[in-house]
mmCIF file of C-alpha atoms in Angstrom:
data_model
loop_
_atom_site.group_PDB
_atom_site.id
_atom_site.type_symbol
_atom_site.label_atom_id
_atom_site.label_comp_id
_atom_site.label_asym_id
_atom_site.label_seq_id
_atom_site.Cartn_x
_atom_site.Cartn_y
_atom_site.Cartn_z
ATOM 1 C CA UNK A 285 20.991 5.012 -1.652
ATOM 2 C CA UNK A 286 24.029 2.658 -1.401
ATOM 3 C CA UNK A 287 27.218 4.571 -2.422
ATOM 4 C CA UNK A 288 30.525 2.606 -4.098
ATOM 5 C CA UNK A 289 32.789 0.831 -1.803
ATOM 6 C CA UNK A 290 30.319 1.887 1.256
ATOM 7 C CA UNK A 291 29.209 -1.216 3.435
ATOM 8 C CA UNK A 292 24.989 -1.704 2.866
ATOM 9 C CA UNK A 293 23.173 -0.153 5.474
ATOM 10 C CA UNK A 294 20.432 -1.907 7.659
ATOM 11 C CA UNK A 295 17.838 -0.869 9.459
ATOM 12 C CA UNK A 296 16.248 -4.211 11.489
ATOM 13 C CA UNK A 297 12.245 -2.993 12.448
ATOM 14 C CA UNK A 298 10.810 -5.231 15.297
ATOM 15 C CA UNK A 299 8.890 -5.168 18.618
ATOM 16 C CA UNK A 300 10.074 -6.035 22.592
ATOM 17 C CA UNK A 301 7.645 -9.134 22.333
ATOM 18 C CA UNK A 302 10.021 -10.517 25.286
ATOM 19 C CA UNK A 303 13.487 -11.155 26.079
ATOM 20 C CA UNK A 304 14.030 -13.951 23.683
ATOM 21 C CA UNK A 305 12.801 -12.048 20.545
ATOM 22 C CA UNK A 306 15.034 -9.232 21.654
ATOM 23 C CA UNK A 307 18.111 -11.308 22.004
ATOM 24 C CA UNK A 308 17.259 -13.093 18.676
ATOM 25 C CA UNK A 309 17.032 -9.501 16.535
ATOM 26 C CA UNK A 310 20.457 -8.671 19.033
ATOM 27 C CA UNK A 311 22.094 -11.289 17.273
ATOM 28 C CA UNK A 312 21.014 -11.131 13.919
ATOM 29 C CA UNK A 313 22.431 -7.553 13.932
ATOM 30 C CA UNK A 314 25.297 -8.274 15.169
ATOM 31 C CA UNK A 315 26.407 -10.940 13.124
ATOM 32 C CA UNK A 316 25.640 -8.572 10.133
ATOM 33 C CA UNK A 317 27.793 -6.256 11.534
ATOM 34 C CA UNK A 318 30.633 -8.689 11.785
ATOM 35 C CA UNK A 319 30.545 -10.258 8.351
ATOM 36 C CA UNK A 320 30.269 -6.339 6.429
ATOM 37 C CA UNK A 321 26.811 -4.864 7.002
ATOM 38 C CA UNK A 322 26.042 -1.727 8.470
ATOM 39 C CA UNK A 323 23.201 -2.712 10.836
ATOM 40 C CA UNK A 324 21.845 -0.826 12.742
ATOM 41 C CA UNK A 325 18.771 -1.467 15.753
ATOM 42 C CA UNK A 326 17.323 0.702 18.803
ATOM 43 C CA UNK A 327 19.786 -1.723 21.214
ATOM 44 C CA UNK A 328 22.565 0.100 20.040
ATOM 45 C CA UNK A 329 21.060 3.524 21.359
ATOM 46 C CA UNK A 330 20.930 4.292 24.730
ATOM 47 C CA UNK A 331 18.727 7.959 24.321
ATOM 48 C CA UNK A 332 19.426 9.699 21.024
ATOM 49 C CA UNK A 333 19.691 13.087 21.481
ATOM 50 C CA UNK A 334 17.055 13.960 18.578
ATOM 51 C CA UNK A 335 14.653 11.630 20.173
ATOM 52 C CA UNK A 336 12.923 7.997 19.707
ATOM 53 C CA UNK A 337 10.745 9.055 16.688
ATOM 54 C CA UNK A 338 12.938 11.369 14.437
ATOM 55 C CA UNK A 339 15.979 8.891 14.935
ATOM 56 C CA UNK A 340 13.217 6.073 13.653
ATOM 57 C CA UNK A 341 12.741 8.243 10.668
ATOM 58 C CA UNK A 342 16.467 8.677 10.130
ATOM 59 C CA UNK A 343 16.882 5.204 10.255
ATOM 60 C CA UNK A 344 14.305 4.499 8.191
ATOM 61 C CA UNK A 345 15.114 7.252 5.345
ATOM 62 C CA UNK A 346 18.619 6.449 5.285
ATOM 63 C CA UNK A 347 18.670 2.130 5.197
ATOM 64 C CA UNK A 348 19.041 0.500 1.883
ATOM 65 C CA UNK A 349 17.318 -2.187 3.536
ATOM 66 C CA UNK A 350 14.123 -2.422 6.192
ATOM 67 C CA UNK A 351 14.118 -5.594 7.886
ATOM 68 C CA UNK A 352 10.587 -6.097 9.370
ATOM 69 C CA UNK A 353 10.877 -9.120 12.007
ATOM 70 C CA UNK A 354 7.035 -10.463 11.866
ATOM 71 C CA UNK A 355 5.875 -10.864 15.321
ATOM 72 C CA UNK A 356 2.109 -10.655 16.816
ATOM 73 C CA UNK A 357 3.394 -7.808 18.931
ATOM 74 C CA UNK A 358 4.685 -6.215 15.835
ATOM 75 C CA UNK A 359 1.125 -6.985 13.449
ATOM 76 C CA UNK A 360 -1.018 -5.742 16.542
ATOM 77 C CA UNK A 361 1.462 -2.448 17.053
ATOM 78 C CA UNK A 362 1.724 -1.679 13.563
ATOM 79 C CA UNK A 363 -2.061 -1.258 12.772
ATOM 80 C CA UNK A 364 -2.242 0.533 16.048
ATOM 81 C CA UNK A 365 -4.131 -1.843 18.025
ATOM 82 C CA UNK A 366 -3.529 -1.838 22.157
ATOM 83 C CA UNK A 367 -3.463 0.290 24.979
ATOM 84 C CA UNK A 368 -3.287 3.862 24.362
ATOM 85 C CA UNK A 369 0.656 4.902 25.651
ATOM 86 C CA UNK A 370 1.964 1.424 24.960
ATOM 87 C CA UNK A 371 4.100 0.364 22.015
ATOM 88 C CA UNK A 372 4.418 3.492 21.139
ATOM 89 C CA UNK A 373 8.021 2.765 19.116
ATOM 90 C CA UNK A 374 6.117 0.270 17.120
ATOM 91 C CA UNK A 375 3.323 2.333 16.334
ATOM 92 C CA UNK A 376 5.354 4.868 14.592
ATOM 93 C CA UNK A 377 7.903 3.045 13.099
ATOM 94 C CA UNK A 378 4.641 1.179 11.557
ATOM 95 C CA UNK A 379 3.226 4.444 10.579
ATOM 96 C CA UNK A 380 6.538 5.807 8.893
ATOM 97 C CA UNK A 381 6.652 2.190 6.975
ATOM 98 C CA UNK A 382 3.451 2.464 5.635
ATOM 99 C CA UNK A 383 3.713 6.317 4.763
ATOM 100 C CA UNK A 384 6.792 5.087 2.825
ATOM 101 C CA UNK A 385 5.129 2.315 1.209
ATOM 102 C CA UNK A 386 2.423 4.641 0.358
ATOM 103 C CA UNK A 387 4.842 7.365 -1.472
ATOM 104 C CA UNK A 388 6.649 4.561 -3.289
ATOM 105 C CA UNK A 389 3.642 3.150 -4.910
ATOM 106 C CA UNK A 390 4.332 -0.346 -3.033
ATOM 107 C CA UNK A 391 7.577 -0.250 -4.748
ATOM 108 C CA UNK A 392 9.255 -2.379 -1.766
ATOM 109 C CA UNK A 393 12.840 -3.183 -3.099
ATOM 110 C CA UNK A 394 14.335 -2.171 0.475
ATOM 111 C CA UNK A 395 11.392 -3.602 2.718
ATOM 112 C CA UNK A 396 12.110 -7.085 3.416
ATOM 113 C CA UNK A 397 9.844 -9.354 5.674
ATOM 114 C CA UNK A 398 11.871 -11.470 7.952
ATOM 115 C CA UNK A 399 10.414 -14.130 10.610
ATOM 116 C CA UNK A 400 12.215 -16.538 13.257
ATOM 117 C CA UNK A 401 9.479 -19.330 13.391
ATOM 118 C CA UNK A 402 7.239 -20.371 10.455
ATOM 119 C CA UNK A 403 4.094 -19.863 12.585
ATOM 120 C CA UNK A 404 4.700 -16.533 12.313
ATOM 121 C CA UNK A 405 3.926 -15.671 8.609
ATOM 122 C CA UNK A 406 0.565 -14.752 9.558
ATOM 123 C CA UNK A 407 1.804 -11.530 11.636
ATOM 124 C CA UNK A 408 4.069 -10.275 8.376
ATOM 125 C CA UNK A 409 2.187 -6.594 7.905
ATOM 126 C CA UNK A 410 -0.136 -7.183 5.262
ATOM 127 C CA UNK A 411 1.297 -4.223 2.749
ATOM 128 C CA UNK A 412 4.994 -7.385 2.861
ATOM 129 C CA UNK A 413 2.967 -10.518 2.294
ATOM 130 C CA UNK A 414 2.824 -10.929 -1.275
ATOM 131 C CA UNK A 415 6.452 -10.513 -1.234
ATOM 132 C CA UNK A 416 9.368 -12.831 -0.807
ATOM 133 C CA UNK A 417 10.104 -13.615 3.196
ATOM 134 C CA UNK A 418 13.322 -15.088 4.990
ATOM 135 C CA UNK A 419 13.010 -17.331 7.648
ATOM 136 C CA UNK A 420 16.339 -16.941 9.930
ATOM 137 C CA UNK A 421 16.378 -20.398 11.772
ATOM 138 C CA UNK A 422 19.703 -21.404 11.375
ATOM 139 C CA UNK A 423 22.514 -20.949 8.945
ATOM 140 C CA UNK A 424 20.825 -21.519 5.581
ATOM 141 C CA UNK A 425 18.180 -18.535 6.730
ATOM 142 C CA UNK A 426 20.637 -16.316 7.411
ATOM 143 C CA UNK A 427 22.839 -16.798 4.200
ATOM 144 C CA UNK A 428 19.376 -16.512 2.212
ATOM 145 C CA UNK A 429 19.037 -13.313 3.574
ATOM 146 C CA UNK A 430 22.739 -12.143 3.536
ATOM 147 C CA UNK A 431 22.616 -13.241 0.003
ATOM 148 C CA UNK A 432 19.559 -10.495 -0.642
ATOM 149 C CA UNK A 433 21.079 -7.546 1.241
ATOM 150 C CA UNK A 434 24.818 -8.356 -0.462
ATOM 151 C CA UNK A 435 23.370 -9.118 -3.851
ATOM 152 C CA UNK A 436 25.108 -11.904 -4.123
ATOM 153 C CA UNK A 437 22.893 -14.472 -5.576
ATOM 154 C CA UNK A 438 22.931 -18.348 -5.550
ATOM 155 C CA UNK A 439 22.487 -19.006 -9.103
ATOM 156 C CA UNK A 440 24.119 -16.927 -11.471
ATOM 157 C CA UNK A 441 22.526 -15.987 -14.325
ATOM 158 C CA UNK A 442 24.553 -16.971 -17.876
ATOM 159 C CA UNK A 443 24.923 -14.338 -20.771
ATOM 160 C CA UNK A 444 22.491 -14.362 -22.950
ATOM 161 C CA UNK A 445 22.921 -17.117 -26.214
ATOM 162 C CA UNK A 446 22.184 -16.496 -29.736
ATOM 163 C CA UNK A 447 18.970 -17.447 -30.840
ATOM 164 C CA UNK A 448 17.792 -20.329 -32.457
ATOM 165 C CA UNK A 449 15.750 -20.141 -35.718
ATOM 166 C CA UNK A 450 12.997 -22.746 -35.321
ATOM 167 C CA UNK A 451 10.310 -23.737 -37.660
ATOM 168 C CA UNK A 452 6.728 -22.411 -37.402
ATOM 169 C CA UNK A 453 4.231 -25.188 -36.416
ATOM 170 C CA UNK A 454 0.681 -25.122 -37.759
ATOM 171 C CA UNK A 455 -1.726 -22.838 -36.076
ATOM 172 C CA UNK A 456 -4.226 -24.846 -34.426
ATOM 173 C CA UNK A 457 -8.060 -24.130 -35.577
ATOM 174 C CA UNK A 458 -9.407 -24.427 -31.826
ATOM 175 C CA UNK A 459 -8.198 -24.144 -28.140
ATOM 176 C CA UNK A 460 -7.426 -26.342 -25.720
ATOM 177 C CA UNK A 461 -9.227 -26.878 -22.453
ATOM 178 C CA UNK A 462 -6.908 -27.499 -19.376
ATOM 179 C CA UNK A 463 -9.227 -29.108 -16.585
ATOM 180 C CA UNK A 464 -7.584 -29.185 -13.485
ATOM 181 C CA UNK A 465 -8.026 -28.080 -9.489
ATOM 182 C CA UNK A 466 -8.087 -30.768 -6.186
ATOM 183 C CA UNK A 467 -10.782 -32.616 -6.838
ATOM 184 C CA UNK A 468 -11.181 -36.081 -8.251
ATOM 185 C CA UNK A 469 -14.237 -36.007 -8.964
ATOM 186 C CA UNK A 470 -14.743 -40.189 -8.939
ATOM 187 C CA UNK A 471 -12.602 -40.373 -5.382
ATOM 188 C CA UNK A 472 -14.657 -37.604 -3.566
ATOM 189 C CA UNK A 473 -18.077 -39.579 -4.979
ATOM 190 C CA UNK A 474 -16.450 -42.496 -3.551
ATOM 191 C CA UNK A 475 -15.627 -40.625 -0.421
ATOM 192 C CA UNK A 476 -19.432 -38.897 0.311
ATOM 193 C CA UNK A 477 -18.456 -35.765 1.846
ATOM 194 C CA UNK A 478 -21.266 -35.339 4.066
ATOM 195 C CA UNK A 479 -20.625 -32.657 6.587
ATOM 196 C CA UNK A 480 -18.181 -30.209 7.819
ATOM 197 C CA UNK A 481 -16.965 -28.833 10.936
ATOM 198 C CA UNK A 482 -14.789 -26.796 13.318
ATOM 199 C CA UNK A 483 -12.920 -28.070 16.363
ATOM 200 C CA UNK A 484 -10.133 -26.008 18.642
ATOM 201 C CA UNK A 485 -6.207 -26.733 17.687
ATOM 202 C CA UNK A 486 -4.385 -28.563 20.854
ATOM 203 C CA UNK A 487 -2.494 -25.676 23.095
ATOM 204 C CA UNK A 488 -2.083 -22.335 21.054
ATOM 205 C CA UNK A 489 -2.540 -24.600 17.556
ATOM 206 C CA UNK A 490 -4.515 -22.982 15.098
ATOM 207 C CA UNK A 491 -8.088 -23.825 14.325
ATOM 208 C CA UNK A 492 -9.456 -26.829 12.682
ATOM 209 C CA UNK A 493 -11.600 -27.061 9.490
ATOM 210 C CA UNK A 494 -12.920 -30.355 8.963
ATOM 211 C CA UNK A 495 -14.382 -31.786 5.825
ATOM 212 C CA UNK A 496 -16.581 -35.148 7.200
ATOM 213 C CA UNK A 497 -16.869 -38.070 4.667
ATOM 214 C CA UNK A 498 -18.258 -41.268 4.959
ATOM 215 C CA UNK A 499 -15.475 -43.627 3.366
ATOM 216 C CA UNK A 500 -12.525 -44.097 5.208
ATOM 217 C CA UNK A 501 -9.829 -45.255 2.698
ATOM 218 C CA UNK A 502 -11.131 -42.781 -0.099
ATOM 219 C CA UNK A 503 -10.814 -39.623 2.716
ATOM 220 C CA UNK A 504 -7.324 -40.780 3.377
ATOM 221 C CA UNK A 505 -6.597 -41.225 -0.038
ATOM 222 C CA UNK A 506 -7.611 -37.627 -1.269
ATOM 223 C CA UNK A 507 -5.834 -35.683 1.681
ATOM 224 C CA UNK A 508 -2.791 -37.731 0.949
ATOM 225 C CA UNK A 509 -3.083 -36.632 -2.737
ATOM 226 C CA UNK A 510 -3.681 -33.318 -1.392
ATOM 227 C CA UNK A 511 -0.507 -33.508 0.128
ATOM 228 C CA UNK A 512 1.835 -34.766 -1.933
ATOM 229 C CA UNK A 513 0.448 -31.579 -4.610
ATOM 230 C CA UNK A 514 0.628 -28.978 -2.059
ATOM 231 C CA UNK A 515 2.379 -30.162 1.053
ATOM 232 C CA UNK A 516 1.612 -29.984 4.693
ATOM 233 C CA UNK A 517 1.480 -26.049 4.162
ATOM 234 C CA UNK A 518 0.012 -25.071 0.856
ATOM 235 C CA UNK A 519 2.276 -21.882 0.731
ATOM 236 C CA UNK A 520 0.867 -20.981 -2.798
ATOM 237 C CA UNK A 521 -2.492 -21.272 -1.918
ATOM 238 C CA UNK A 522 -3.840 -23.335 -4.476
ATOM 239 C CA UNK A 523 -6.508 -25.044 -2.750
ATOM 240 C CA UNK A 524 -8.908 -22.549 -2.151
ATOM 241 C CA UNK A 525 -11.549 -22.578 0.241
ATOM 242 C CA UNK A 526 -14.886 -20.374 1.147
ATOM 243 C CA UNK A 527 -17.742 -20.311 3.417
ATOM 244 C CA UNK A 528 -20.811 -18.421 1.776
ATOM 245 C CA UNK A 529 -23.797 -17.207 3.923
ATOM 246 C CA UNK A 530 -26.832 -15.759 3.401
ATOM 247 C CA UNK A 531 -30.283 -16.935 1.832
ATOM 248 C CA UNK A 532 -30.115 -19.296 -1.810
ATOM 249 C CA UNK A 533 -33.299 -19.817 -3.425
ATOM 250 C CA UNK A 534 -34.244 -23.370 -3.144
ATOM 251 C CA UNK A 535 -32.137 -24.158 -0.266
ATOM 252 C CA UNK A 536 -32.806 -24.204 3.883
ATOM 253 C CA UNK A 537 -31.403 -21.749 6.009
ATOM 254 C CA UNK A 538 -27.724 -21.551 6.907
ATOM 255 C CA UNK A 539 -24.379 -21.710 5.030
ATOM 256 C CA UNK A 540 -22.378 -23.185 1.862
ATOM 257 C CA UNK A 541 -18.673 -24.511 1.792
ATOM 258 C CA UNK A 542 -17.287 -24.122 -1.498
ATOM 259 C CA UNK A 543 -13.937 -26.376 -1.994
ATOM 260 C CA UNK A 544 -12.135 -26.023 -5.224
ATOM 261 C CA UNK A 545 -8.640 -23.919 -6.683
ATOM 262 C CA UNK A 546 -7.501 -20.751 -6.883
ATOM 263 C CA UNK A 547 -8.008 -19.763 -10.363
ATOM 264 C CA UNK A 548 -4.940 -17.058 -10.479
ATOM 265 C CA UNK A 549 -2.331 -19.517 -8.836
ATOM 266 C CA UNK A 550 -3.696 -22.574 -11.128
ATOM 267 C CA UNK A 551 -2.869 -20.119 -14.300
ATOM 268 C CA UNK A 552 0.408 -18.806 -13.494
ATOM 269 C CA UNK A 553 1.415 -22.561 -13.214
ATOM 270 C CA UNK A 554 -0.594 -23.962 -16.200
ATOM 271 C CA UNK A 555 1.023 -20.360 -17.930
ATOM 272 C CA UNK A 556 4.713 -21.664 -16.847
ATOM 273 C CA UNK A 557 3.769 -25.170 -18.253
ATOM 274 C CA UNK A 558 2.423 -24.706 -21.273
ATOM 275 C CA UNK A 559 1.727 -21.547 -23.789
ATOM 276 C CA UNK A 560 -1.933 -20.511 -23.375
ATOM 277 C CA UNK A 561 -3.317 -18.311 -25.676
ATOM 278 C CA UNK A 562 -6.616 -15.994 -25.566
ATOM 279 C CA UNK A 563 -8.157 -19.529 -27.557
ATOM 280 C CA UNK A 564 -7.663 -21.559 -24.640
ATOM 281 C CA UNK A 565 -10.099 -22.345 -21.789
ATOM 282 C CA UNK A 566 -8.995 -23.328 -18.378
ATOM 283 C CA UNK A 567 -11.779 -25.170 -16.213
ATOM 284 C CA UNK A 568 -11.893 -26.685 -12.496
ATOM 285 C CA UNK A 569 -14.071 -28.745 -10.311
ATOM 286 C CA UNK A 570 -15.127 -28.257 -6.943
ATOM 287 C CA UNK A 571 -17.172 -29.437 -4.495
ATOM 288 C CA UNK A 572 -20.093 -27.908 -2.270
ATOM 289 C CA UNK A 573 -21.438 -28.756 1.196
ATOM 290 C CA UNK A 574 -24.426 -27.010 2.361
ATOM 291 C CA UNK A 575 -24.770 -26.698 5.938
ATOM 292 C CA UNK A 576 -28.020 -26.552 8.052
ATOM 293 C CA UNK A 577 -27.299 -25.587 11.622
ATOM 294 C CA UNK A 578 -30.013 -24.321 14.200
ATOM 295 C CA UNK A 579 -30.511 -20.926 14.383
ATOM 296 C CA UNK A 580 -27.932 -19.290 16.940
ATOM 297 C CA UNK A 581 -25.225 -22.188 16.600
ATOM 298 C CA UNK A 582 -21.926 -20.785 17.579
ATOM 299 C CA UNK A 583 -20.195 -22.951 15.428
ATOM 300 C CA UNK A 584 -19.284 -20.853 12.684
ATOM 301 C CA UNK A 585 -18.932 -17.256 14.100
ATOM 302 C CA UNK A 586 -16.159 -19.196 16.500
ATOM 303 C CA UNK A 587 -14.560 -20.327 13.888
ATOM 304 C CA UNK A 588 -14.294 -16.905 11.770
ATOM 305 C CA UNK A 589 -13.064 -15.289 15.165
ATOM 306 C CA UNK A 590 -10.477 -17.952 15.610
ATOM 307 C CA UNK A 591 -9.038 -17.514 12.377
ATOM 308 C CA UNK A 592 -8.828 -13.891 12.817
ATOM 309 C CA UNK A 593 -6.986 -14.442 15.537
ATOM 310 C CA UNK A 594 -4.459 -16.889 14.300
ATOM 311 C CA UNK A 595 -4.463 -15.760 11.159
ATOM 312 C CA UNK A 596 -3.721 -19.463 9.883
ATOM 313 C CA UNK A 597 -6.238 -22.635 9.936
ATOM 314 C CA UNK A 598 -5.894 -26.074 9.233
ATOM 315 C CA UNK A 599 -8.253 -28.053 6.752
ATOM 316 C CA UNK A 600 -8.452 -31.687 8.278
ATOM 317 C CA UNK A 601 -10.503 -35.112 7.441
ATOM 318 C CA UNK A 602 -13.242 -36.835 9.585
ATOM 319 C CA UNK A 603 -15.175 -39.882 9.182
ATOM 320 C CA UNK A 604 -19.224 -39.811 10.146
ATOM 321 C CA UNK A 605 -20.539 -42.557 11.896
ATOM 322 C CA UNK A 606 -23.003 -44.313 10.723
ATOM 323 C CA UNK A 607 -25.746 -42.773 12.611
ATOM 324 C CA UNK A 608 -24.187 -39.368 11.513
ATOM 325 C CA UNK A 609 -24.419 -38.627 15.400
ATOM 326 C CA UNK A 610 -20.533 -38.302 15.804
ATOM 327 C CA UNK A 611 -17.124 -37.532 13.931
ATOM 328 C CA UNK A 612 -13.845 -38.573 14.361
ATOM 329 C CA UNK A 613 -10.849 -36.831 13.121
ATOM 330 C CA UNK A 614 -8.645 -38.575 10.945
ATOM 331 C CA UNK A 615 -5.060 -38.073 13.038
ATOM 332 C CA UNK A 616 -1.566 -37.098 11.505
ATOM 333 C CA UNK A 617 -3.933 -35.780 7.478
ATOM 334 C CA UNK A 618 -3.937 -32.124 7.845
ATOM 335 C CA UNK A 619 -3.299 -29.071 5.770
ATOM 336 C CA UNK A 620 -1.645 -25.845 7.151
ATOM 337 C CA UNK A 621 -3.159 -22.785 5.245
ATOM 338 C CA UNK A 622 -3.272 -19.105 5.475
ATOM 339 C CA UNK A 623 -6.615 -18.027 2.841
ATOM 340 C CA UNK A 624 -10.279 -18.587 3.477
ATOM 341 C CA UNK A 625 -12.665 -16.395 1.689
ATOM 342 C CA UNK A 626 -16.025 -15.629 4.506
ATOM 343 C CA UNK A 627 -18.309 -14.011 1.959
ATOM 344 C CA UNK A 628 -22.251 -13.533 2.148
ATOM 345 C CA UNK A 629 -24.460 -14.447 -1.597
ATOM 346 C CA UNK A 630 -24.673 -10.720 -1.707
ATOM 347 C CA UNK A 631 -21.395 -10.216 -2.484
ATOM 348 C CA UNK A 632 -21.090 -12.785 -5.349
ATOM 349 C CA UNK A 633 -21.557 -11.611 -8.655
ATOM 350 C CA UNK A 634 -21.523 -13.525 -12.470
ATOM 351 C CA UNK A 635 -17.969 -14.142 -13.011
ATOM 352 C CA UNK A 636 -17.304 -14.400 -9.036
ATOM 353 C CA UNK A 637 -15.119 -18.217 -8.447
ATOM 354 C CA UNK A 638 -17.949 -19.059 -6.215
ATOM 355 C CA UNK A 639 -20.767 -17.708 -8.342
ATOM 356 C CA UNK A 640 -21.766 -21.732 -8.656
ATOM 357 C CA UNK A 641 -22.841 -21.744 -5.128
ATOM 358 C CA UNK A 642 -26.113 -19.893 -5.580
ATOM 359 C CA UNK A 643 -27.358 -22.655 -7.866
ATOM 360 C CA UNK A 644 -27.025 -25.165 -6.198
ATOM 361 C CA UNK A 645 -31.167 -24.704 -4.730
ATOM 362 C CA UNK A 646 -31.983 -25.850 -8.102
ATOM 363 C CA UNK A 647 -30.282 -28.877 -8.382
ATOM 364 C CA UNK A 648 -32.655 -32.120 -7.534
ATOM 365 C CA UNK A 649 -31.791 -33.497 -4.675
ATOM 366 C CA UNK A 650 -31.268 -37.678 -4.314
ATOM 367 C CA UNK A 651 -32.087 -39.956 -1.075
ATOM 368 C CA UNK A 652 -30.070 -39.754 1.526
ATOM 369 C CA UNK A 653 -27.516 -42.242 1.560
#
């Protein structure tokens, strides 16, 4: 607990990824320590005479503020994953974080996720990511995060006014019905999405989702729209996207990709919009591609794997050929996201966002275009 007139107290939690990473938390620390903050890392110590794991605890007990530096040394460390013996500073310094978290009821005022490179969001330890995280990547980074530990915010907020007496509208006799989501429904018609696949990022890049269409200009045109809503890296996850297997009456053997929005994240921005009351009905389109694949293809369970892996995928266009033999990848029209639900029909149930996928074996099917 921070006392008066005593400096705030930091504790920075990270891993030895490599030399670079170290130097990068060795600076961050000290340039805390220079402009007022207390902060403290294992680089300071030498051998503390209580030992590596109480002194962690100390540390950790006695910060007003955690620091976790995402890393995929740290994520891998702090679920306990590698080589029995190794790591073993991140291992319990992940241990005493979650034990914490645990005993505060995910109360997480003093844990604060912090990251050097964006690509690295994916490794913040799950119990941190629905919080806010810093990226330190120059001097705006660091003064967002100063800002935090000093409490000393950017805006400040005004004293509260008097308030107005306004007069009571009507009270409407019926709700209203907000349609919304990513799809337009007459530019994806237009754009005949046809197939989809999966394709290897270049170098350590994540992997590739690809939605293939037959129209050119109308493909470009709807991951443009795409992103100019939710830019290149959809960091509120409104465009969500799932791959259902299993059997569906009605349909052949293999999987479904179900395109469409996040309900939760569409209503806490229709909520901030507009008032919506328990009258009001809130309704989005998707789209479905069903996929038939022989028996055995490794194109899926590659994917899945990847993603694991990298923890973040991107969601790019292709155009079929005619003959439907070959795809090319629209270059440069690509969407950087984090969420992808892999869920089997068994799992779905009536009110489940996807629930529309096991109907689609009853829908009449037309020619093939």
């Amino acid at each position: 607990m921070l006392k008066a007139d005593a400096p705030e107290r930091v504790f920075i939690s990270y891993s030895h990824d490599d030399e670079v990473h170290k130097a990068r938390v060795l600076d961050l620390a000290n340039r805390l320590r220079e402009d007022g903050v207390d902060a403290v890392i294992d680089q300071y110590e030498e051998s503390p005479e209580q030992g590596w794991p109480r002194w962690m605890e100390h540390q950790i007990r006695e910060a007003d503020f955690v620091l976790v530096v995402g890393s995929k040394l740290y994520h891998d460390r702090f679920l306990g994953d590698g080589k029995d013996g190794v790591g073993l500073g991140g291992k319990w310094e992940g241990g005493i974080l979650t034990q914490h978290l645990y005993e505060s009821d995910m109360k997480t005022k003093g844990y604060v996720p912090i990251i050097f490179e964006e690509e690295d969001v994916g490794f913040i330890p799950m119990p941190l990511r629905p919080f806010t995280r810093y990226l330190i990547d120059g001097e705006a980074g660091y003064e967002k995060i100063y800002r935090r530990i000093t409490n000393q915010p950017k805006s400040v907020k005004p004293q509260l006014g008097q308030r107005r007496e306004l007069s009571t509208p009507e009270v409407k006799s019926g709700g209203t019905i907000y349609i919304g989501g990513p799809i337009d429904p007459e530019l994806w018609d237009k754009a005949k999405w046809r197939a989809t696949f999966f394709m290897a990022g270049e170098g350590s890049s994540a992997p590739r989702l690809g939605l293939g269409f037959r129209n050119r200009e109308a493909a470009e045109k709807i991951f443009q729209n795409w992103k100019e809503r939710y830019g290149e890296n959809d960091e509120d996850e409104e465009l969500r996207v799932s791959i259902i297997e299993g059997e569906i009456e009605g349909e052949e053997a293999g999987y479904s990709v179900h395109v469409g929005s996040e309900w939760k994240t569409t209503y806490k921005k229709l909520s901030r919009k507009s008032r919506m009351d328990e009258a009001d009905l809130m309704m989005s389109i998707s789209r479905i591609d069903r996929m038939n694949p022989p028996a055995n293809s490794p194109g899926l369970p590659w994917f899945k794997e990847a993603v694991r892996q990298s923890k973040v995928y991107y969601i790019v266009a292709g155009i079929l050929s005619e003959d439907r033999a070959s795809i090319e990848e629209l270059g440069a029209i690509e969407i950087r996201k984090s969420w992808i639900y892999f869920r089997n029909v068994d799992e779905i149930g009536k009110h489940d966002p996807d629930v529309i996928v096991l109907g689609t074996g009853a829908v009449e099917r037309g020619a093939a275009d």
